[in-house]
Amino acid sequence: MARNSAEEAQAEAQEEYTKDGSMDLKGNPVLRSKSGGWTACSFIVAFEIFERMASYGISSNLVIFLTNKLHQDIITSANNVTNWVGTIWLTPIIGAYIADAHLGRYKTLIAASAVYLSGMCLLIVAVSVPSLKPTSCGQNHPDCNEKASPLQLGVFFSALYILAIGTGGTKPNIAIMGADQFDEFDPKERAQKLSYFNWWMFSIFFGTFFATTIVVYIQENVGWTLGYALPTMGLVIAVVIFLIGTPLYRHRPPSGSPFTKMAKVLVAAAIKWRSKVPYDPKELYELDSEEYASNRKYKINHTQTLRILDKAAVKTGPTSPWMLCPVTQVEETKQMLRMIPILIATFVPSIMVAQGNTLFVKQGTTLNRSIGPHFKIPPACLQAFITVSMLFSIVIYDRWLVPSLRKWTKNPRGITLLQRLGIGIVTHIIMMTIASLTEHYRLRAVKAHGLESGGEVPITIFILLPQFVLLGVSDALIDVARTEFFYDQAPETMKSLGTSYSYTSLGIGNFLSTFLLSTVSHITKKKGHKGWILSNLNQARLDYYYAFFTILNLLNFFVFLVLARLYVYKTENTEQKKDNVAVEKSTQFNEDGIEQDDAEKQD
């Protein structure tokens, strides 16, 4: 009886701890009731609100600063914006690697925030010190000869790219750290996690909305020094809030370099390319369940996809890690490689996102921005409608559409993540069609009023509203689905790297936007033509450029349909995880001298 009471007491104690391998900063198991959940997430979400205000406070109006203050032409300024934004979204690969292989998400995020903050401070210096700014040519002067000096450009862009390095450590880790606060073995927390990415995205766009309204207005009407100081203050507040929540966070320990793990599988499979894969997967090399449980890792069952990689687990004699890999490691590599075609299919949607803070904004500078006799809307403020439409779309989708679709499809998410991505791509097709027609209408007005040489077109800036609103709707579909897809489909030990796929998509999309803008501009100027992309938008043909994007999106949609149909979702390993936990409990009981006989029988 005494022994049974001790067993029951220990079992109850075990139930209080999380079962997903999470721990505190010191590496100790954490109590579910005193850590994680929405309470811990509230600090993480608050960090993202203020961090998003900081990053969008710079990017939203950057094309205006480059053209009006540094006197760059439209192609140069737009390309500088997309190159910088592309870098911001590619550096998360480095941040994810550091977190997964060395420091963990928490420490990586703290170190990166310090770099981020230093870049913001240098940016304030660059826009404040008179000698670091070129001489003004007046408001919206199209042919200003007072170009920025190499020193002025060097200081400004050094600040931007230091900032970009800092975001590389914050962006891939903050979202995943929030997801880590939910234990998938607890039914209540598992249900909360299904909505986490929707509400995480909903919350951070409050920061985006503030940046694209208040901050943008201050930059253009009060001054760029204060306009950049406010985002910097926001970042300081974000870091302070994040640090306050430290005692509540659940952490996942670094699990080793995901790149090295994947490289070992690829090398082993290549070396043993002539080896025959056994018909029975049980004959492949695999570690014992106890070894995975003792290291708080999960065993993954063999799958039939990408079977060529199974050669890495074929027992042929040599047991070097570069010659023989366990099945779980092979399956982890398969999961990461299976997502790459979907990643490529998201590049074109990311190109569309890049238009929101470049050409769409520059279009607004040519239109009537007056509201009343004394107030003019900064063109970048229209990006606030991206945020507003996104917020409404996420709420409608999560609160009304998902419950309705769930009854019909029996899918906890309502529809699959790839179906949600596909709907978002269709929305981009509609958006670019409308943008092309709107620009065609604007150019007809230019011709009717004889404004080809420049000047304000007597059409309200709100004519651009539909394309900004549709961009927000598509972002609500694509951004959330893309982030959740790459997080969900990545193996447990590579979540940071998996989520960085989403940021890689945005990064490459921005670089592709740079490439397309330069290439189209060059090609369309051949044989004496004016070209589609000109600094004077009243002589340009952005309607043709947007029509080209419509066709590009349509072609990408058909490619995506094929890839989505061929994609094999990661097997839900809930039962495997439960088995691992059972083994872990058995191991724990053995160490404590309890249930020794039963554990041995189970073995």
XYZ file of C-alpha atoms in Angstrom:
603
model
C 0.000 0.000 0.000
C 2.783 2.371 0.904
C 4.458 1.649 -2.359
C 1.226 2.316 -4.280
C 0.757 5.624 -2.439
C 4.314 6.655 -3.341
C 3.683 5.718 -6.945
C 0.456 7.730 -7.051
C 2.136 10.731 -5.454
C 4.955 10.594 -7.965
C 2.531 10.152 -10.854
C 0.613 13.247 -9.703
C 3.862 15.178 -9.434
C 4.806 14.063 -12.928
C 1.469 15.328 -14.270
C 2.225 18.862 -13.059
C 5.230 19.163 -15.354
C 5.092 19.797 -19.087
C 5.660 16.720 -21.231
C 7.036 18.332 -24.380
C 10.627 18.605 -23.171
C 10.415 22.285 -22.235
C 12.415 23.566 -19.277
C 13.509 26.740 -17.502
C 16.683 28.703 -18.229
C 18.674 26.456 -15.869
C 17.619 23.294 -17.663
C 15.107 22.102 -15.053
C 11.612 20.770 -15.893
C 8.891 23.405 -15.600
C 5.483 23.247 -13.945
C 2.618 23.737 -16.358
C 0.629 25.827 -13.890
C 3.458 28.299 -13.287
C 4.810 28.797 -16.782
C 3.891 29.143 -20.411
C 0.395 29.466 -21.847
C -1.190 32.755 -22.831
C 0.227 34.435 -19.718
C 3.802 33.998 -20.940
C 2.712 34.679 -24.516
C 1.342 38.095 -23.509
C 4.911 39.343 -22.925
C 6.101 37.818 -26.194
C 3.216 39.338 -28.140
C 3.852 42.733 -26.518
C 7.487 42.521 -27.629
C 6.385 41.864 -31.194
C 3.922 44.768 -31.187
C 6.649 47.273 -30.330
C 9.302 45.553 -32.470
C 6.973 45.654 -35.457
C 6.384 49.346 -34.802
C 10.171 49.825 -34.925
C 10.807 47.883 -38.128
C 7.785 49.216 -40.024
C 8.488 52.699 -38.704
C 11.615 52.527 -40.852
C 10.522 50.472 -43.870
C 7.075 52.006 -44.510
C 8.379 55.432 -45.489
C 11.925 54.531 -46.509
C 11.296 54.975 -50.240
C 10.098 58.552 -49.545
C 13.198 59.334 -47.467
C 15.515 57.987 -50.165
C 13.864 60.001 -52.938
C 13.095 63.247 -51.063
C 16.067 63.449 -48.659
C 18.860 61.435 -50.298
C 17.624 62.431 -53.793
C 17.708 59.002 -55.400
C 15.683 58.164 -58.523
C 12.677 55.852 -58.255
C 14.427 52.715 -59.529
C 17.440 53.179 -57.241
C 15.328 54.026 -54.194
C 12.832 51.185 -54.756
C 15.665 48.707 -55.263
C 17.483 49.946 -52.156
C 14.296 49.390 -50.162
C 13.706 45.873 -51.493
C 17.382 44.927 -51.098
C 17.357 46.055 -47.482
C 14.013 44.429 -46.698
C 15.246 41.290 -48.450
C 18.289 41.255 -46.183
C 16.059 41.685 -43.133
C 14.132 38.573 -44.116
C 17.189 36.464 -45.018
C 19.277 37.083 -41.898
C 16.787 35.004 -39.825
C 18.458 31.904 -41.300
C 21.586 32.854 -39.340
C 19.553 33.677 -36.240
C 17.734 30.357 -36.438
C 21.014 28.473 -36.791
C 22.547 30.196 -33.756
C 19.446 29.505 -31.678
C 19.072 25.857 -32.687
C 22.768 24.989 -32.541
C 24.270 27.112 -29.774
C 22.488 29.727 -27.645
C 18.819 28.770 -27.657
C 16.030 31.141 -28.623
C 15.982 33.311 -25.492
C 19.694 34.190 -25.411
C 19.853 34.644 -29.174
C 16.933 37.046 -29.019
C 18.496 39.123 -26.232
C 21.865 39.389 -28.022
C 20.206 40.263 -31.325
C 18.068 42.954 -29.681
C 21.245 44.721 -28.545
C 22.552 44.764 -32.147
C 19.125 45.869 -33.390
C 19.067 48.770 -30.928
C 22.565 49.934 -31.893
C 21.486 50.113 -35.541
C 18.428 52.182 -34.611
C 20.571 54.622 -32.625
C 23.011 55.052 -35.521
C 20.056 55.696 -37.819
C 18.941 58.598 -35.626
C 22.450 60.042 -35.883
C 22.393 59.663 -39.686
C 19.189 61.712 -40.072
C 20.016 64.254 -37.342
C 23.597 65.448 -37.949
C 23.554 68.158 -40.674
C 26.841 67.040 -42.234
C 25.379 63.553 -42.783
C 22.499 64.876 -44.897
C 22.685 66.316 -48.456
C 21.472 69.848 -49.158
C 17.702 70.070 -49.601
C 16.269 70.737 -53.065
C 12.762 71.448 -51.854
C 9.700 69.232 -51.637
C 9.432 66.424 -54.237
C 11.986 67.892 -56.637
C 12.243 65.312 -59.480
C 15.622 66.404 -60.881
C 17.636 67.292 -57.789
C 21.403 67.422 -58.377
C 22.325 67.571 -54.697
C 23.115 63.873 -54.408
C 24.182 62.284 -51.128
C 27.947 61.847 -50.677
C 29.556 58.413 -50.193
C 30.011 59.211 -46.483
C 26.362 60.161 -46.058
C 25.179 57.059 -47.879
C 27.704 54.910 -45.989
C 26.538 55.989 -42.528
C 22.839 55.712 -43.399
C 23.040 52.288 -45.015
C 25.445 50.992 -42.348
C 22.755 51.789 -39.780
C 20.112 50.027 -41.870
C 22.150 46.863 -42.313
C 23.270 46.708 -38.662
C 19.571 46.887 -37.866
C 18.943 44.086 -40.371
C 21.500 41.852 -38.625
C 19.704 42.426 -35.328
C 16.318 41.499 -36.754
C 17.881 38.254 -37.968
C 18.049 37.089 -34.376
C 14.662 38.380 -33.242
C 12.272 37.491 -36.071
C 12.799 33.702 -36.329
C 12.885 33.159 -32.575
C 10.148 35.345 -31.113
C 7.303 33.629 -32.981
C 8.558 30.123 -32.200
C 9.227 30.985 -28.590
C 5.577 31.954 -28.330
C 4.516 28.620 -29.821
C 6.837 26.858 -27.365
C 4.695 28.135 -24.499
C 1.977 25.583 -25.353
C 2.341 21.915 -24.419
C 0.957 19.720 -27.188
C 0.320 16.913 -24.694
C -2.219 19.005 -22.803
C -5.554 19.066 -24.712
C -6.382 22.616 -23.641
C -2.971 24.028 -24.565
C -2.941 22.074 -27.816
C -6.251 23.712 -28.813
C -4.885 27.146 -27.894
C -1.832 26.557 -30.063
C -4.018 26.052 -33.153
C -5.150 29.691 -32.864
C -1.820 31.054 -31.653
C -0.423 32.141 -35.024
C -3.666 33.872 -35.998
C -3.765 35.919 -32.794
C -0.021 36.460 -32.776
C -0.323 37.977 -36.260
C -3.391 39.949 -35.147
C -1.536 41.468 -32.192
C 1.668 42.470 -33.953
C -0.185 44.471 -36.547
C -1.234 46.930 -33.890
C 2.420 47.979 -33.954
C 2.352 48.059 -37.758
C -0.767 50.244 -37.724
C 0.850 52.741 -35.349
C 3.974 52.831 -37.541
C 2.068 53.417 -40.786
C -0.087 56.191 -39.331
C 1.383 58.177 -36.427
C 5.078 57.501 -37.105
C 4.791 58.118 -40.860
C 2.901 61.374 -40.281
C 5.537 62.603 -37.806
C 8.349 61.742 -40.233
C 6.880 63.824 -43.049
C 5.357 66.695 -41.085
C 7.443 67.061 -37.906
C 10.868 65.643 -38.707
C 12.786 62.479 -39.440
C 14.766 62.656 -36.207
C 11.651 62.329 -34.061
C 10.167 59.990 -36.661
C 13.059 57.551 -36.119
C 13.403 58.205 -32.385
C 9.869 56.942 -31.708
C 10.510 53.484 -33.233
C 13.775 53.325 -31.279
C 11.907 54.040 -28.036
C 9.406 51.361 -29.031
C 12.198 48.816 -29.392
C 13.557 49.703 -25.933
C 10.082 49.185 -24.463
C 9.815 45.851 -26.302
C 13.056 44.529 -24.808
C 12.088 45.662 -21.292
C 8.683 43.957 -21.521
C 10.275 40.769 -22.827
C 12.770 40.681 -19.956
C 10.002 41.166 -17.371
C 8.331 37.971 -18.586
C 11.516 35.889 -18.203
C 10.400 33.860 -15.117
C 7.307 32.634 -16.992
C 8.903 31.359 -20.188
C 9.321 27.759 -21.220
C 12.490 27.016 -23.142
C 13.715 24.379 -25.556
C 17.436 23.554 -25.266
C 19.671 23.874 -28.347
C 19.473 20.641 -30.291
C 22.572 21.007 -32.462
C 23.100 22.460 -35.901
C 20.222 21.469 -38.203
C 22.476 22.106 -41.209
C 25.058 19.615 -39.933
C 22.364 17.007 -39.267
C 20.973 17.386 -42.769
C 24.446 17.429 -44.339
C 25.325 14.123 -42.643
C 22.243 12.476 -44.144
C 22.945 13.829 -47.623
C 26.610 12.830 -47.502
C 25.862 9.338 -46.156
C 23.169 8.786 -48.788
C 25.510 9.999 -51.547
C 28.398 7.776 -50.416
C 26.109 4.737 -50.230
C 24.143 5.507 -53.394
C 24.671 1.947 -54.639
C 23.364 0.382 -51.428
C 20.020 -1.367 -51.588
C 17.361 -0.168 -49.159
C 15.822 -3.154 -47.309
C 12.134 -3.840 -47.859
C 11.478 -3.879 -44.108
C 12.233 -0.424 -42.582
C 12.942 -2.127 -39.250
C 16.222 -3.296 -40.746
C 17.390 0.323 -41.061
C 19.591 1.821 -38.354
C 17.716 3.524 -35.495
C 18.436 4.470 -31.893
C 16.504 3.036 -28.960
C 13.434 4.874 -27.714
C 15.058 5.225 -24.296
C 17.922 7.213 -25.807
C 15.525 9.676 -27.419
C 13.471 9.970 -24.230
C 16.510 10.569 -22.040
C 17.560 13.447 -24.324
C 13.991 14.819 -24.487
C 13.774 14.196 -28.227
C 11.158 12.461 -30.320
C 11.528 9.362 -32.419
C 10.057 9.615 -35.932
C 8.708 6.614 -37.791
C 9.944 5.756 -41.268
C 7.999 7.151 -44.263
C 7.980 6.144 -47.941
C 8.781 9.625 -49.305
C 12.261 10.518 -50.637
C 13.360 6.909 -50.141
C 16.718 7.623 -51.722
C 17.707 9.259 -48.432
C 17.006 5.971 -46.621
C 20.387 4.816 -47.916
C 21.925 6.950 -45.144
C 20.375 4.532 -42.612
C 21.410 1.325 -44.381
C 23.791 -0.727 -42.236
C 26.845 -1.341 -44.394
C 29.646 -1.550 -41.848
C 31.097 1.924 -41.113
C 29.346 3.623 -38.189
C 30.710 7.155 -38.569
C 27.987 9.850 -38.218
C 28.814 10.832 -41.796
C 28.312 7.236 -42.970
C 25.388 5.965 -40.901
C 22.426 8.047 -39.694
C 19.426 6.898 -37.642
C 15.993 6.800 -39.268
C 14.764 9.762 -37.186
C 17.576 11.965 -38.492
C 16.803 10.869 -42.041
C 13.119 11.656 -41.569
C 13.942 15.093 -40.157
C 15.940 15.821 -43.304
C 13.080 14.562 -45.458
C 10.645 16.882 -43.704
C 12.855 19.920 -44.337
C 13.479 19.016 -47.988
C 9.805 18.281 -48.723
C 8.944 21.890 -47.896
C 11.404 23.434 -50.381
C 9.096 23.251 -53.476
C 6.335 24.958 -51.466
C 8.897 27.536 -50.326
C 9.779 28.298 -53.964
C 6.093 28.680 -54.830
C 5.777 31.438 -52.184
C 8.469 33.629 -53.796
C 6.050 35.315 -56.212
C 3.531 36.247 -53.457
C 6.467 37.767 -51.568
C 7.279 39.909 -54.625
C 3.758 41.316 -54.399
C 4.240 42.235 -50.743
C 7.319 44.257 -51.741
C 5.167 46.535 -53.919
C 3.233 47.722 -50.874
C 6.053 49.877 -49.519
C 7.656 50.866 -52.840
C 5.657 51.483 -56.033
C 2.257 51.605 -54.365
C 3.546 54.372 -52.078
C 5.171 56.300 -54.941
C 1.875 56.193 -56.844
C 0.296 57.994 -53.909
C 2.720 60.934 -54.227
C 1.208 61.833 -57.621
C -2.408 62.017 -56.422
C -4.507 64.515 -54.481
C -3.780 63.791 -50.819
C -5.755 66.652 -49.269
C -8.413 66.124 -46.625
C -9.858 69.523 -45.877
C -7.916 72.740 -46.378
C -4.982 72.036 -44.071
C -4.299 68.283 -43.931
C -2.484 66.096 -46.419
C -2.216 62.321 -46.073
C 1.354 60.979 -46.251
C 1.306 58.365 -49.067
C 2.817 55.707 -46.795
C -0.204 56.054 -44.484
C -2.217 54.003 -46.971
C -0.273 51.014 -45.693
C -2.379 51.348 -42.553
C -5.261 49.976 -44.613
C -3.189 46.852 -45.238
C -3.041 46.426 -41.486
C -6.716 47.208 -40.875
C -7.955 44.837 -43.572
C -5.595 42.182 -42.288
C -6.863 42.558 -38.728
C -10.485 42.238 -39.804
C -9.671 39.319 -42.093
C -7.908 37.392 -39.343
C -10.738 37.934 -36.860
C -13.403 36.940 -39.391
C -11.399 33.918 -40.469
C -10.579 32.687 -36.959
C -13.874 33.479 -35.225
C -16.436 32.705 -37.952
C -15.026 30.918 -40.967
C -12.913 28.322 -39.146
C -15.768 27.070 -36.873
C -18.086 26.832 -39.890
C -15.549 25.130 -42.136
C -14.507 22.793 -39.318
C -18.004 21.276 -39.234
C -17.840 20.617 -42.950
C -14.221 19.529 -43.437
C -13.588 17.939 -39.977
C -10.221 19.714 -40.071
C -9.320 21.535 -36.795
C -8.017 24.462 -38.878
C -11.111 24.597 -41.080
C -9.118 24.147 -44.272
C -5.571 22.950 -44.790
C -2.689 25.397 -44.624
C -1.912 24.903 -48.310
C -5.534 25.607 -49.257
C -5.311 28.848 -47.289
C -2.107 29.730 -49.140
C -3.785 29.027 -52.463
C -6.703 31.356 -51.695
C -4.194 34.050 -50.792
C -2.442 33.638 -54.164
C -5.782 34.033 -55.957
C -6.329 37.251 -53.994
C -2.982 38.522 -55.319
C -4.154 37.884 -58.885
C -7.261 39.977 -58.249
C -5.211 42.683 -56.488
C -2.699 43.161 -59.302
C -5.489 43.202 -61.894
C -7.201 46.022 -59.998
C -3.865 47.826 -59.496
C -3.222 47.707 -63.271
C -6.690 49.031 -64.106
C -6.402 51.769 -61.483
C -3.028 52.915 -62.820
C -4.433 52.887 -66.373
C -7.256 55.174 -65.186
C -4.723 57.474 -63.464
C -2.643 57.757 -66.640
C -5.741 58.640 -68.673
C -6.357 61.482 -66.217
C -2.716 62.575 -66.592
C -3.155 62.804 -70.353
C -6.527 64.552 -70.092
C -5.071 67.294 -67.863
C -1.762 67.627 -69.711
C 0.366 66.570 -66.727
C 2.863 64.379 -68.579
C 5.749 66.578 -67.434
C 4.766 66.108 -63.780
C 2.383 67.504 -61.220
C -0.444 66.385 -58.979
C -3.195 64.427 -60.704
C -6.659 65.697 -59.632
C -7.781 62.287 -58.406
C -8.090 61.377 -54.735
C -5.381 59.144 -53.303
C -8.136 56.857 -52.018
C -8.474 55.443 -55.520
C -5.527 53.253 -54.487
C -7.439 51.917 -51.487
C -8.687 48.651 -53.108
C -5.160 47.399 -53.887
C -3.947 48.184 -50.359
C -7.000 46.512 -48.792
C -6.615 43.393 -50.950
C -2.927 43.259 -50.047
C -3.996 43.130 -46.388
C -6.544 40.375 -47.047
C -3.985 38.302 -48.937
C -1.409 38.834 -46.181
C -3.920 37.555 -43.616
C -4.215 34.399 -45.659
C -0.643 33.941 -46.867
C 1.487 35.272 -43.994
C -0.289 33.310 -41.290
C -0.562 30.118 -43.348
C 3.043 30.338 -44.522
C 4.429 30.893 -41.022
C 2.287 28.175 -39.478
C 2.950 25.745 -42.338
C 6.737 25.925 -42.100
C 6.597 25.785 -38.293
C 4.134 22.897 -38.203
C 5.824 20.802 -40.889
C 9.356 21.226 -39.522
C 10.656 18.507 -37.157
C 10.676 19.262 -33.434
C 14.438 19.892 -33.337
C 14.398 22.253 -36.339
C 11.486 24.587 -35.604
C 13.600 27.748 -35.801
C 15.022 26.725 -39.153
C 11.566 25.724 -40.381
C 10.090 29.083 -39.451
C 13.033 30.840 -41.108
C 11.768 29.328 -44.386
C 8.883 31.789 -44.151
C 11.265 34.701 -43.736
C 13.476 33.355 -46.519
C 10.465 33.531 -48.809
C 10.004 37.217 -48.018
C 13.729 37.900 -48.375
C 14.106 36.248 -51.761
C 10.825 37.822 -52.870
C 12.236 41.294 -52.194
C 15.475 40.513 -54.040
C 13.441 39.172 -56.952
C 11.450 42.416 -56.896
C 14.744 44.305 -57.268
C 15.764 42.033 -60.148
C 12.421 42.333 -61.960
C 12.215 46.111 -61.572
C 15.729 46.609 -62.975
C 15.279 44.011 -65.721
C 11.885 45.262 -66.899
C 13.139 48.854 -66.816
C 16.172 47.892 -68.935
C 14.268 45.748 -71.447
C 11.445 48.245 -71.975
C 13.928 51.058 -72.717
C 15.461 49.218 -75.668
C 15.026 50.452 -79.250
C 14.403 54.030 -78.177
C 11.337 53.377 -75.997
C 10.782 55.457 -72.846
C 10.392 52.397 -70.663
C 7.779 51.304 -68.172
C 9.559 52.461 -65.004
C 10.514 56.164 -64.827
C 11.136 58.642 -62.018
C 8.282 60.705 -63.444
C 5.390 58.301 -62.903
C 3.150 60.449 -65.122
C 5.243 59.285 -68.090
C 5.772 55.724 -66.860
C 3.631 52.676 -67.625
C 3.132 51.011 -64.252
C -0.169 49.668 -65.591
C 1.802 47.405 -67.925
C 4.143 46.427 -65.091
C 1.225 45.481 -62.839
C -0.399 43.525 -65.701
C 2.867 41.596 -66.014
C 2.593 40.772 -62.289
C -0.979 39.555 -62.822
C 0.234 37.059 -65.425
C 3.157 36.041 -63.209
C 0.806 35.351 -60.295
C -1.517 33.346 -62.506
C 1.313 31.125 -63.730
C 2.607 30.701 -60.187
C -0.865 29.685 -59.026
C -0.977 26.755 -61.463
C 2.508 25.645 -60.358
C 1.391 25.901 -56.729
C -1.680 23.738 -57.389
C 0.533 20.947 -58.724
C 2.995 21.197 -55.831
C 0.229 21.332 -53.209
C -1.388 18.222 -54.673
C 1.904 16.332 -54.570
C 2.885 17.479 -51.081
C 2.742 14.850 -48.332
C 1.977 16.350 -44.924
C 4.129 15.362 -41.986
C 2.603 12.469 -40.099
C 1.035 13.568 -36.841
C 3.288 11.895 -34.309
C 1.086 12.387 -31.272
C 0.998 8.687 -30.468
C 4.744 8.420 -30.963
C 5.247 11.323 -28.597
C 3.061 9.638 -26.003
C 5.158 6.499 -26.341
C 8.303 8.558 -25.821
C 6.820 10.143 -22.714
C 5.880 6.730 -21.395
C 9.448 5.547 -21.897
C 10.749 8.732 -20.259
C 8.512 8.123 -17.229
C 9.678 4.507 -17.091
C 13.295 5.646 -17.135
C 12.590 8.172 -14.405
C 10.950 5.525 -12.230
C 13.942 3.221 -12.685
C 16.312 5.930 -11.527
C 14.189 6.479 -8.436
C 13.848 2.783 -7.686
C 10.130 2.769 -8.343
C 8.263 0.547 -10.763
C 11.540 -1.270 -11.439
C 9.853 -4.588 -12.172
C 7.144 -3.131 -14.406
C 9.663 -1.069 -16.317
C 11.797 -4.109 -16.936
C 8.746 -6.025 -18.121
C 7.879 -3.168 -20.494
C 11.417 -3.256 -21.887
